[in-house]
Coordinates of C-alpha atoms in Angstrom, one line a residue:
M978 CA 10.1 -1.4 10.9
W979 CA 9.5 1.8 9.0
W980 CA 6.8 1.0 6.3
P981 CA 8.4 3.0 3.5
A982 CA 5.1 3.6 1.6
T983 CA 3.8 5.7 4.6
L984 CA 6.7 8.1 4.2
V985 CA 5.2 9.5 1.0
Q986 CA 2.1 10.5 2.8
V987 CA 4.1 11.9 5.8
S988 CA 6.2 14.0 3.5
L989 CA 3.1 15.3 1.7
F990 CA 1.3 16.2 4.9
R991 CA 4.4 18.0 6.2
A992 CA 4.8 19.9 2.9
L993 CA 1.2 21.0 2.9
H994 CA 1.4 22.3 6.4
E995 CA 4.9 23.8 6.5
K996 CA 5.3 27.5 6.8
S997 CA 5.4 29.5 3.6
G998 CA 8.6 31.1 4.6
D999 CA 10.5 27.9 5.0
D1000 CA 12.8 28.4 2.0
E1001 CA 16.1 29.1 3.7
K1002 CA 19.1 29.4 1.3
G1003 CA 16.7 30.1 -1.5
R1004 CA 15.3 26.6 -1.7
T1005 CA 11.9 25.9 -3.1
T1006 CA 9.5 25.0 -0.4
R1007 CA 8.1 21.4 -0.6
A1008 CA 4.6 22.7 -1.0
K1009 CA 5.6 24.8 -4.0
F1010 CA 7.5 21.8 -5.4
F1011 CA 4.5 19.6 -5.0
V1012 CA 2.2 22.0 -6.9
I1013 CA 4.7 22.4 -9.7
A1014 CA 5.3 18.6 -10.0
L1015 CA 1.6 17.9 -9.8
A1016 CA 0.9 20.4 -12.6
C1017 CA 3.6 18.9 -14.8
S1018 CA 2.3 15.4 -14.2
F1019 CA -1.3 16.5 -14.9
L1020 CA -0.4 18.2 -18.2
W1021 CA 1.9 15.5 -19.4
Y1022 CA -0.6 12.6 -18.8
V1023 CA -2.8 13.9 -21.6
V1024 CA -0.1 12.8 -24.0
P1025 CA 0.2 9.1 -23.1
G1026 CA -3.4 9.0 -21.9
Y1027 CA -5.0 10.4 -25.0
L1028 CA -2.9 12.0 -27.7
F1029 CA 0.0 9.5 -28.1
S1030 CA -0.7 6.4 -26.1
T1031 CA 2.1 4.4 -27.8
I1032 CA 4.7 6.2 -25.7
A1033 CA 3.3 4.3 -22.7
T1034 CA 4.7 1.1 -24.2
I1035 CA 7.8 1.9 -26.4
S1036 CA 8.9 -1.4 -27.8
W1037 CA 11.4 -0.1 -30.4
V1038 CA 12.8 -3.6 -31.1
C1039 CA 9.5 -4.5 -32.7
W1040 CA 9.6 -1.4 -34.9
A1041 CA 13.1 -2.4 -36.2
F1042 CA 12.0 -6.0 -37.0
P1043 CA 8.3 -5.8 -38.0
K1044 CA 8.1 -9.2 -39.7
S1045 CA 10.0 -11.5 -37.2
V1046 CA 7.9 -13.4 -34.6
K1047 CA 10.9 -14.3 -32.5
V1048 CA 12.4 -10.9 -32.4
Q1049 CA 9.0 -9.4 -31.5
Q1050 CA 8.6 -11.9 -28.7
I1051 CA 11.9 -10.8 -27.3
G1052 CA 11.3 -7.0 -27.7
S1053 CA 7.6 -6.6 -26.9
G1054 CA 7.0 -5.0 -23.6
M1055 CA 3.3 -6.1 -23.4
H1056 CA 3.4 -9.6 -24.9
G1057 CA 7.1 -10.7 -24.7
L1058 CA 10.4 -10.4 -22.8
G1059 CA 10.5 -6.6 -23.2
L1060 CA 14.2 -6.3 -24.1
G1061 CA 14.8 -2.6 -24.4
A1062 CA 11.2 -1.7 -23.9
F1063 CA 10.4 1.3 -21.7
S1064 CA 7.5 3.7 -20.8
L1065 CA 7.1 7.5 -20.6
D1066 CA 3.8 7.1 -18.7
W1067 CA 3.8 7.3 -14.9
S1068 CA 0.6 5.3 -14.7
T1069 CA 2.3 2.4 -16.5
I1070 CA 5.5 2.7 -14.4
A1071 CA 3.6 2.6 -11.1
A1072 CA 0.6 0.5 -12.2
F1073 CA 1.2 -2.8 -10.5
Y1074 CA 4.2 -2.4 -8.2
G1075 CA 3.5 1.0 -6.7
S1076 CA 5.8 4.0 -6.9
P1077 CA 9.4 3.0 -7.5
L1078 CA 10.5 6.2 -5.7
T1079 CA 9.4 4.8 -2.3
S1080 CA 11.1 1.4 -2.5
P1081 CA 14.5 1.0 -0.9
F1082 CA 17.3 0.3 -3.3
F1083 CA 18.0 -3.2 -1.8
A1084 CA 14.4 -4.2 -2.5
I1085 CA 14.8 -2.9 -6.1
V1086 CA 17.9 -5.0 -6.5
N1087 CA 16.1 -8.1 -5.2
S1088 CA 13.2 -7.4 -7.6
L1089 CA 15.7 -7.0 -10.5
A1090 CA 17.3 -10.3 -9.6
G1091 CA 13.9 -12.1 -9.6
Y1092 CA 12.9 -10.3 -12.8
L1093 CA 16.1 -11.3 -14.7
L1094 CA 15.7 -14.9 -13.3
I1095 CA 12.2 -15.4 -14.7
I1096 CA 12.2 -13.2 -17.8
Y1097 CA 15.7 -13.7 -19.2
V1098 CA 16.6 -17.1 -17.8
A1099 CA 13.7 -19.3 -17.0
V1100 CA 11.2 -18.4 -19.7
P1101 CA 13.7 -18.4 -22.7
V1102 CA 15.2 -21.7 -21.6
A1103 CA 11.8 -23.3 -21.1
Y1104 CA 10.2 -21.9 -24.2
W1105 CA 12.9 -22.0 -26.8
G1106 CA 15.4 -24.3 -25.2
F1107 CA 13.3 -27.2 -24.1
N1108 CA 9.8 -26.4 -25.3
L1109 CA 8.5 -27.5 -21.9
F1110 CA 4.8 -28.5 -21.8
G1111 CA 4.6 -27.9 -25.6
A1112 CA 5.0 -24.2 -24.8
N1113 CA 5.6 -23.0 -28.4
K1114 CA 2.0 -23.9 -29.3
F1115 CA 1.0 -20.9 -27.4
P1116 CA 2.1 -17.3 -27.1
I1117 CA 5.2 -16.8 -24.9
F1118 CA 3.2 -14.4 -22.7
S1119 CA -0.5 -14.5 -22.2
S1120 CA -3.0 -14.8 -19.4
H1121 CA -5.5 -16.7 -21.5
L1122 CA -6.1 -20.5 -21.2
Y1123 CA -5.5 -22.8 -24.2
T1124 CA -6.4 -26.2 -25.6
S1125 CA -3.7 -28.6 -26.7
R1126 CA -4.2 -27.3 -30.2
G1127 CA -3.2 -23.8 -29.3
E1128 CA -6.8 -22.5 -29.4
I1129 CA -8.4 -20.3 -26.7
Y1130 CA -10.1 -22.6 -24.2
D1131 CA -13.9 -22.5 -24.2
I1132 CA -14.7 -22.1 -20.5
T1133 CA -18.5 -22.0 -21.0
A1134 CA -18.4 -25.4 -22.6
I1135 CA -17.3 -27.2 -19.4
V1136 CA -19.6 -25.4 -16.9
N1137 CA -23.0 -26.8 -16.0
D1138 CA -26.0 -24.7 -14.9
K1139 CA -24.9 -24.7 -11.3
F1140 CA -21.6 -23.1 -12.2
E1141 CA -19.7 -26.3 -11.5
L1142 CA -17.4 -28.5 -13.6
D1143 CA -19.0 -30.9 -16.1
P1144 CA -16.5 -33.8 -16.1
A1145 CA -17.8 -35.2 -19.3
K1146 CA -17.6 -31.9 -21.2
Y1147 CA -14.1 -31.3 -19.7
A1148 CA -12.9 -34.7 -20.9
E1149 CA -14.2 -33.8 -24.4
Q1150 CA -12.5 -30.4 -24.4
G1151 CA -9.2 -31.7 -23.0
R1152 CA -6.6 -30.4 -20.5
V1153 CA -6.1 -26.7 -19.8
H1154 CA -2.8 -25.3 -21.0
L1155 CA -1.0 -22.1 -20.0
S1156 CA 1.5 -19.8 -21.6
M1157 CA 5.1 -20.3 -20.4
F1158 CA 5.1 -17.0 -18.6
F1159 CA 1.8 -17.8 -16.8
A1160 CA 2.9 -21.3 -15.7
L1161 CA 6.3 -20.1 -14.4
S1162 CA 4.7 -17.2 -12.5
Y1163 CA 2.7 -19.8 -10.6
G1164 CA 5.9 -21.8 -9.9
F1165 CA 7.7 -18.7 -8.6
G1166 CA 4.6 -17.9 -6.6
F1167 CA 4.9 -21.3 -4.9
A1168 CA 8.5 -20.5 -4.0
A1169 CA 7.5 -17.1 -2.7
I1170 CA 5.0 -18.2 -0.2
A1171 CA 7.3 -20.9 1.2
A1172 CA 10.2 -18.5 1.3
T1173 CA 8.1 -16.0 3.2
L1174 CA 7.7 -18.3 6.1
T1175 CA 11.3 -19.6 6.3
H1176 CA 12.8 -16.1 5.7
T1177 CA 10.6 -14.6 8.4
V1178 CA 11.5 -17.3 10.9
M1179 CA 15.2 -17.3 10.1
F1180 CA 15.8 -13.6 10.0
Y1181 CA 13.1 -12.2 12.2
G1182 CA 12.2 -15.0 14.6
K1183 CA 14.2 -13.6 17.5
E1184 CA 12.8 -10.1 16.9
M1185 CA 9.2 -11.4 16.8
Y1186 CA 9.7 -13.3 20.0
A1187 CA 11.3 -10.3 21.7
R1188 CA 8.5 -8.0 20.6
F1189 CA 5.9 -10.5 21.8
R1190 CA 7.6 -10.7 25.2
A1191 CA 7.9 -6.9 25.3
S1192 CA 4.2 -6.6 24.6
Y1193 CA 3.3 -9.2 27.1
N1194 CA 5.4 -7.5 29.8
E1195 CA 4.0 -4.1 28.7
K1196 CA 7.4 -2.8 27.6
E1197 CA 6.9 0.1 25.3
D1198 CA 9.1 2.2 23.0
V1199 CA 9.3 6.0 23.3
H1200 CA 6.8 6.6 20.5
T1201 CA 4.2 4.3 22.0
R1202 CA 4.6 6.0 25.3
L1203 CA 4.1 9.4 23.7
M1204 CA 1.0 8.2 22.0
K1205 CA -0.5 6.8 25.2
Q1206 CA 0.3 9.9 27.1
N1207 CA -1.6 12.1 24.7
Y1208 CA -4.4 9.8 23.4
D1209 CA -6.7 7.1 24.6
D1210 CA -5.8 3.7 23.1
I1211 CA -8.3 1.7 21.1
P1212 CA -10.2 -0.7 23.3
G1213 CA -9.6 -4.4 22.5
W1214 CA -13.3 -5.0 22.4
W1215 CA -13.7 -2.7 19.3
F1216 CA -11.5 -5.1 17.3
H1217 CA -13.1 -8.2 18.8
S1218 CA -16.6 -7.0 18.3
L1219 CA -16.0 -6.1 14.6
L1220 CA -14.3 -9.4 14.0
A1221 CA -17.2 -11.3 15.6
V1222 CA -19.9 -9.4 13.7
S1223 CA -18.0 -9.8 10.4
I1224 CA -17.5 -13.5 10.8
A1225 CA -21.1 -14.0 12.1
V1226 CA -22.6 -12.2 9.0
S1227 CA -20.3 -14.1 6.7
L1228 CA -21.3 -17.4 8.3
V1229 CA -25.0 -16.6 7.8
L1230 CA -24.4 -15.8 4.2
C1231 CA -22.4 -19.0 3.6
T1232 CA -25.3 -21.0 5.2
V1233 CA -28.3 -19.2 3.7
L1234 CA -26.7 -18.7 0.2
Q1235 CA -24.7 -21.9 0.1
D1236 CA -26.0 -22.8 -3.4
Q1237 CA -24.8 -19.4 -4.7
V1238 CA -21.4 -19.1 -2.9
Q1239 CA -20.7 -22.9 -3.0
M1240 CA -18.5 -22.6 0.1
P1241 CA -19.4 -24.4 3.4
W1242 CA -19.2 -22.6 6.8
W1243 CA -16.0 -24.4 7.7
G1244 CA -14.3 -22.9 4.6
L1245 CA -14.8 -19.5 6.0
I1246 CA -13.2 -20.5 9.3
F1247 CA -10.3 -22.1 7.5
A1248 CA -9.8 -19.0 5.3
S1249 CA -9.8 -16.7 8.3
A1250 CA -7.2 -18.9 10.0
L1251 CA -4.9 -18.7 7.0
A1252 CA -5.2 -14.9 6.9
F1253 CA -4.4 -14.8 10.7
V1254 CA -1.3 -17.0 10.3
F1255 CA 0.2 -15.1 7.3
T1256 CA -0.6 -11.5 8.2
L1257 CA 2.5 -11.2 10.5
P1258 CA 5.2 -12.6 8.1
V1259 CA 3.7 -10.8 5.1
S1260 CA 3.5 -7.6 7.1
I1261 CA 7.2 -7.9 8.0
I1262 CA 8.2 -8.3 4.4
T1263 CA 6.0 -5.3 3.4
A1264 CA 7.2 -3.1 6.2
T1265 CA 10.9 -3.6 5.4
T1266 CA 10.9 -3.8 1.6
N1267 CA 7.9 -1.8 0.5
V1268 CA 6.8 -4.8 -1.6
V1269 CA 3.1 -4.0 -1.8
S1270 CA 0.7 -6.4 -0.1
I1271 CA -1.1 -7.1 -3.4
Y1272 CA 1.7 -9.3 -4.6
T1273 CA 3.4 -10.1 -1.3
P1274 CA 4.1 -12.9 -1.8
G1275 CA 1.9 -15.7 -3.2
L1276 CA -0.8 -16.0 -0.5
N1277 CA -3.4 -15.8 -3.2
I1278 CA -2.0 -18.9 -4.7
I1279 CA -1.9 -20.9 -1.5
T1280 CA -5.6 -20.0 -0.7
E1281 CA -6.6 -21.0 -4.3
Y1282 CA -4.5 -24.2 -4.1
A1283 CA -6.0 -25.3 -0.7
M1284 CA -9.6 -24.8 -1.7
G1285 CA -9.0 -26.3 -5.1
V1286 CA -7.8 -29.5 -3.5
I1287 CA -10.5 -29.6 -0.9
L1288 CA -13.5 -28.6 -3.1
P1289 CA -12.5 -29.0 -6.8
G1290 CA -15.0 -28.1 -9.5
R1291 CA -16.5 -25.1 -7.6
P1292 CA -15.1 -21.8 -8.9
I1293 CA -17.4 -19.5 -6.8
A1294 CA -16.3 -21.3 -3.6
N1295 CA -12.7 -20.8 -4.6
V1296 CA -13.2 -17.1 -5.3
C1297 CA -14.9 -16.7 -1.9
F1298 CA -12.2 -18.6 -0.1
K1299 CA -9.5 -16.5 -1.8
T1300 CA -11.4 -13.3 -0.8
Y1301 CA -11.6 -14.2 2.8
G1302 CA -8.2 -15.8 3.1
Y1303 CA -6.0 -13.6 0.9
M1304 CA -7.8 -10.2 0.4
S1305 CA -8.6 -9.9 4.1
M1306 CA -4.9 -10.4 4.8
G1307 CA -4.1 -7.7 2.3
Q1308 CA -6.6 -5.3 3.9
A1309 CA -5.1 -6.1 7.4
V1310 CA -1.6 -5.2 6.1
S1311 CA -3.0 -2.0 4.6
F1312 CA -4.6 -1.1 7.9
L1313 CA -1.4 -1.8 9.8
S1314 CA 0.4 0.6 7.4
D1315 CA -2.3 3.2 8.1
F1316 CA -1.7 2.8 11.9
K1317 CA 2.0 3.3 11.3
L1318 CA 1.1 6.5 9.5
G1319 CA -0.9 7.5 12.5
H1320 CA 2.1 6.7 14.7
Y1321 CA 4.3 9.0 12.5
M1322 CA 1.8 11.8 12.4
K1323 CA 0.6 11.4 16.0
I1324 CA -3.0 10.9 14.9
P1325 CA -5.4 9.7 17.7
P1326 CA -5.7 5.9 17.4
R1327 CA -9.4 5.9 17.9
S1328 CA -9.9 8.5 15.1
M1329 CA -7.7 6.3 12.8
F1330 CA -9.8 3.3 13.6
L1331 CA -13.1 5.1 12.9
V1332 CA -11.8 6.6 9.7
Q1333 CA -10.7 3.1 8.5
F1334 CA -14.1 1.6 9.3
I1335 CA -16.1 4.3 7.6
G1336 CA -13.8 4.5 4.7
T1337 CA -14.0 0.7 4.2
V1338 CA -17.8 0.8 4.2
L1339 CA -18.0 3.8 1.8
A1340 CA -15.3 2.4 -0.6
G1341 CA -16.8 -1.0 -0.7
T1342 CA -20.2 0.4 -1.6
I1343 CA -18.9 2.9 -4.2
N1344 CA -16.6 0.4 -5.8
L1345 CA -19.5 -2.0 -6.3
V1346 CA -21.8 0.7 -7.8
V1347 CA -19.1 1.9 -10.1
A1348 CA -18.1 -1.6 -11.2
W1349 CA -21.8 -2.4 -12.0
W1350 CA -22.2 0.9 -13.9
L1351 CA -19.0 0.2 -16.0
L1352 CA -20.0 -3.3 -16.8
T1353 CA -23.4 -2.1 -18.1
S1354 CA -22.2 1.0 -19.9
V1355 CA -18.9 0.3 -21.6
K1356 CA -19.3 -1.8 -24.7
N1357 CA -17.2 -5.0 -24.8
I1358 CA -15.5 -4.2 -21.5
C1359 CA -12.9 -6.8 -20.4
Q1360 CA -13.1 -8.6 -23.8
D1361 CA -9.7 -7.7 -25.2
D1362 CA -10.3 -9.6 -28.4
L1363 CA -13.3 -7.2 -29.3
L1364 CA -11.7 -4.0 -28.1
P1365 CA -9.6 -1.7 -30.2
A1366 CA -5.8 -1.6 -29.8
G1367 CA -4.8 0.6 -26.9
S1368 CA -8.2 0.4 -25.2
P1369 CA -8.0 1.1 -21.4
W1370 CA -10.9 -1.3 -20.8
T1371 CA -9.1 -4.7 -21.2
C1372 CA -9.3 -5.4 -17.4
P1373 CA -6.0 -7.3 -17.2
Q1374 CA -6.3 -8.0 -13.4
D1375 CA -9.9 -9.1 -13.7
R1376 CA -8.9 -11.5 -16.6
V1377 CA -6.2 -13.1 -14.4
F1378 CA -8.7 -13.3 -11.5
F1379 CA -11.2 -15.1 -13.7
D1380 CA -8.6 -17.4 -15.2
A1381 CA -7.4 -18.2 -11.6
S1382 CA -11.0 -19.2 -10.7
V1383 CA -11.0 -21.6 -13.6
I1384 CA -7.5 -23.0 -12.9
W1385 CA -7.9 -23.5 -9.2
G1386 CA -11.7 -23.6 -8.7
L1387 CA -13.4 -25.0 -11.8
V1388 CA -10.8 -27.4 -13.2
G1389 CA -8.9 -27.8 -9.9
P1390 CA -5.2 -28.1 -9.1
K1391 CA -5.2 -31.9 -9.5
R1392 CA -6.1 -31.5 -13.2
I1393 CA -3.4 -28.9 -13.8
F1394 CA -0.7 -29.1 -11.2
G1395 CA -1.4 -32.7 -10.1
S1396 CA -1.3 -36.2 -11.5
E1397 CA -3.9 -35.4 -14.1
G1398 CA -2.3 -32.2 -15.4
N1399 CA 0.8 -31.0 -17.3
Y1400 CA 2.4 -28.8 -14.7
G1401 CA 3.1 -31.1 -11.7
S1402 CA 6.8 -30.2 -11.8
M1403 CA 5.9 -26.7 -10.7
N1404 CA 5.3 -28.1 -7.2
W1405 CA 9.1 -28.4 -6.7
F1406 CA 9.2 -24.7 -6.4
F1407 CA 7.7 -25.1 -2.9
L1408 CA 10.9 -26.9 -1.9
V1409 CA 13.1 -24.3 -3.5
G1410 CA 11.3 -21.5 -1.7
A1411 CA 11.5 -23.3 1.7
V1412 CA 15.2 -24.1 1.5
G1413 CA 16.5 -20.9 -0.2
P1414 CA 16.2 -18.6 2.8
V1415 CA 17.9 -21.2 5.1
L1416 CA 20.9 -21.2 2.7
V1417 CA 21.0 -17.4 2.7
W1418 CA 20.8 -17.3 6.5
L1419 CA 23.6 -19.9 6.8
A1420 CA 25.8 -17.8 4.4
H1421 CA 25.1 -14.7 6.6
R1422 CA 26.1 -16.6 9.7
A1423 CA 29.3 -17.9 8.0
F1424 CA 30.3 -14.5 6.6
P1425 CA 29.0 -11.9 9.1
G1426 CA 31.3 -9.3 7.7
Q1427 CA 29.5 -9.4 4.3
G1428 CA 26.5 -7.2 5.1
W1429 CA 25.0 -7.5 1.7
I1430 CA 24.1 -11.2 2.3
R1431 CA 21.4 -10.2 4.8
L1432 CA 19.9 -7.9 2.2
V1433 CA 19.2 -10.9 0.0
N1434 CA 15.4 -11.2 0.3
L1435 CA 14.1 -14.3 -1.5
P1436 CA 10.4 -13.6 -0.9
V1437 CA 10.9 -10.5 -3.0
V1438 CA 13.1 -12.3 -5.6
F1439 CA 10.5 -15.0 -6.1
G1440 CA 7.5 -12.7 -5.4
V1441 CA 8.2 -10.2 -8.1
S1442 CA 6.5 -12.6 -10.6
G1443 CA 3.4 -12.6 -8.5
M1444 CA 1.8 -9.9 -10.6
I1445 CA 3.0 -11.3 -14.0
P1446 CA 0.5 -11.4 -15.6
P1447 CA -1.4 -9.0 -15.5
A1448 CA 1.9 -7.0 -15.1
T1449 CA 4.2 -7.2 -18.1
A1450 CA 7.8 -6.6 -18.9
I1451 CA 7.2 -2.9 -19.7
N1452 CA 6.0 -2.3 -16.1
L1453 CA 9.0 -3.9 -14.5
N1454 CA 11.6 -2.5 -16.9
S1455 CA 10.5 1.1 -16.2
W1456 CA 9.9 0.5 -12.5
I1457 CA 13.4 -0.8 -11.9
V1458 CA 15.1 1.9 -14.0
V1459 CA 13.2 4.8 -12.3
G1460 CA 13.7 3.3 -8.9
T1461 CA 17.4 2.9 -9.5
V1462 CA 17.9 6.4 -10.8
F1463 CA 16.2 8.0 -7.7
N1464 CA 17.1 5.6 -4.9
F1465 CA 20.7 4.9 -5.9
F1466 CA 22.1 7.7 -8.1
V1467 CA 20.0 10.7 -6.7
F1468 CA 20.2 9.3 -3.2
R1469 CA 24.0 8.9 -3.4
Y1470 CA 25.0 12.1 -5.3
R1471 CA 22.1 14.5 -4.4
K1472 CA 21.1 13.2 -1.0
K1473 CA 19.8 16.5 0.4
W1474 CA 17.5 16.9 -2.7
W1475 CA 16.4 13.3 -2.3
Q1476 CA 15.6 13.8 1.4
R1477 CA 13.7 17.0 0.7
Y1478 CA 11.8 16.2 -2.5
N1479 CA 11.8 12.5 -3.3
Y1480 CA 8.6 11.4 -1.6
I1481 CA 6.9 14.7 -2.5
L1482 CA 7.6 14.0 -6.2
S1483 CA 6.1 10.5 -5.9
A1484 CA 2.9 11.9 -4.4
A1485 CA 2.7 14.7 -7.0
L1486 CA 3.2 12.3 -9.9
D1487 CA 0.4 10.0 -8.6
A1488 CA -2.0 12.9 -8.0
G1489 CA -1.4 14.5 -11.4
V1490 CA -2.1 11.3 -13.2
A1491 CA -5.2 10.7 -11.1
F1492 CA -6.7 14.1 -11.8
M1493 CA -6.1 14.1 -15.5
A1494 CA -7.5 10.5 -15.8
V1495 CA -10.7 11.8 -14.4
V1496 CA -10.7 14.8 -16.7
L1497 CA -10.0 12.6 -19.8
Y1498 CA -12.8 10.1 -18.9
F1499 CA -15.5 12.7 -18.5
S1500 CA -14.4 14.9 -21.4
V1501 CA -13.6 12.3 -24.1
G1502 CA -13.9 8.8 -22.6
M1503 CA -17.6 8.8 -22.0
E1504 CA -18.4 9.8 -25.6
E1505 CA -15.7 7.4 -27.0
R1506 CA -13.9 10.2 -28.8
S1507 CA -10.5 8.9 -29.8
L1508 CA -7.7 9.9 -32.2
D1509 CA -7.1 7.3 -34.8
W1510 CA -3.5 7.4 -35.9
W1511 CA -0.3 5.3 -35.6
G1512 CA 0.6 6.7 -32.2
N1513 CA -2.6 5.4 -30.7
A1514 CA -2.5 1.9 -32.2
G1515 CA -0.9 0.0 -29.4
E1516 CA 2.8 -1.0 -29.2
H1517 CA 3.1 -2.3 -32.8
C1518 CA 4.2 -5.7 -31.8
D1519 CA 1.4 -7.7 -33.3
L1520 CA 3.5 -10.8 -34.0
A1521 CA 4.7 -11.1 -30.3
A1522 CA 1.4 -12.9 -29.4
C1523 CA 2.0 -15.6 -32.1
P1524 CA 2.9 -19.2 -31.3
T1525 CA 6.0 -20.6 -33.0
A1526 CA 5.0 -24.3 -33.2
R1527 CA 4.7 -25.9 -36.6
G1528 CA 1.1 -26.2 -38.0
V1529 CA -0.6 -24.0 -35.3
V1530 CA -3.0 -21.6 -37.1
T1531 CA -3.8 -18.3 -35.3
D1532 CA -5.5 -15.3 -36.8
G1533 CA -3.0 -12.6 -37.9
C1534 CA 0.0 -14.9 -37.4
P1535 CA 2.3 -16.7 -39.9
V1536 CA 2.0 -20.5 -40.0
F1537 CA 5.4 -22.3 -39.6

């Protein structure tokens, strides 16, 4: 398993260390190409990042039909189906799904299949065809929570002073409703987590068993032998000690601060066990498809679902359980990817371990300090209804994280996806996800000559919706197009160029955007200097966020 994402870093390190004379046949060295591409990315980002932000979300269909709610719902890349929408901003293209240049084409095709299934089949049929769950009372795409009247749900009205659910106030406020996009993304997430388990067992079960036996019998491949011949391995007690200390400290916090974290000690043990069980199958999917662990595939949902059933009405407990059960798994997958990078670059394993440990401590501390500073210094941060159009401080991921704590923790799955909620039918997606890979495997066995069948990866097909929202159609449209151009057309017709420069280009684009983003923030962002003109006023699809049900009154929207 090659972990495609690591190849970008490998290519970059090789480019930075290759000899300056390595330009046989007049070719540009990779180091020079990296510098040129970085400079271009750096200079270009000032356009979508400050001068003309609308080109980050070009939804031309809305411009052609400025007064039609339905057409804008179809054409909006931020609040609708995104038909024809595209982006000229690399930070938008790679925002939620990583660089499309690093994903193998078969993974892009699987992502495209899942994208078409949810965006252009499931959502239109459910919203316009059957009006499922009264969907047209709400925007077609939104991460907000709503009342049955189409109004924004007042979360503070149903929380008591202990940050727990007040049943009486909840009964008064009524059930929580979701946009059609949001509801279906959870359904596809259910399918993704079930498909991950069955897909891994059906397609990689024998390989996992063989690798386990090889490890048990101390059979090693050539790369492992080379690493062991040159470097000391990491002692097992380093991992065991770190695990024991981490769990012990967390148990103390859960016990001493139980009123604050709301999660009992056994919840921590259960979350750790879930992370342990799912790390292997999720790692296999990530290592073979480059589907980044942040949305591979639905473990966040299963952790939220489990704790929501066990301890409903406790949102902080749900967030803590999700952190230990899901995010610890994501970190584990990330660390495994780093060790694979060390394998490729022949980095001493002990050095890699120490760098990971120190980096985690530093990053965790700095992230907390920066987050606290932003929350206290940026006016109206994360309040999208109070921020100007095109503001970078809408915090889409944090909004979804908060809404998830309400759905799964405060209100609880029983009141939303259970007998007391509107979305119980979403649970059937678990069955779809569990059965789907079995059918693909049977088809592969029945038609062994059709190699493309094995490339059908249902965890990716279903899991592509795992980041919708906060990801939107504009992100996926552009990601799929760019990925197809480079990993199909360029790979097929300019293979030598692709082999030499593709991953270098990916690294340069990322670096250029990152450097310019810092420059823009400290030069104009801190003092809130902005250019007020049409090109910085969002995507110009104001009606896309409107409901279409009769009698629903929403500010800025026509009443049908």
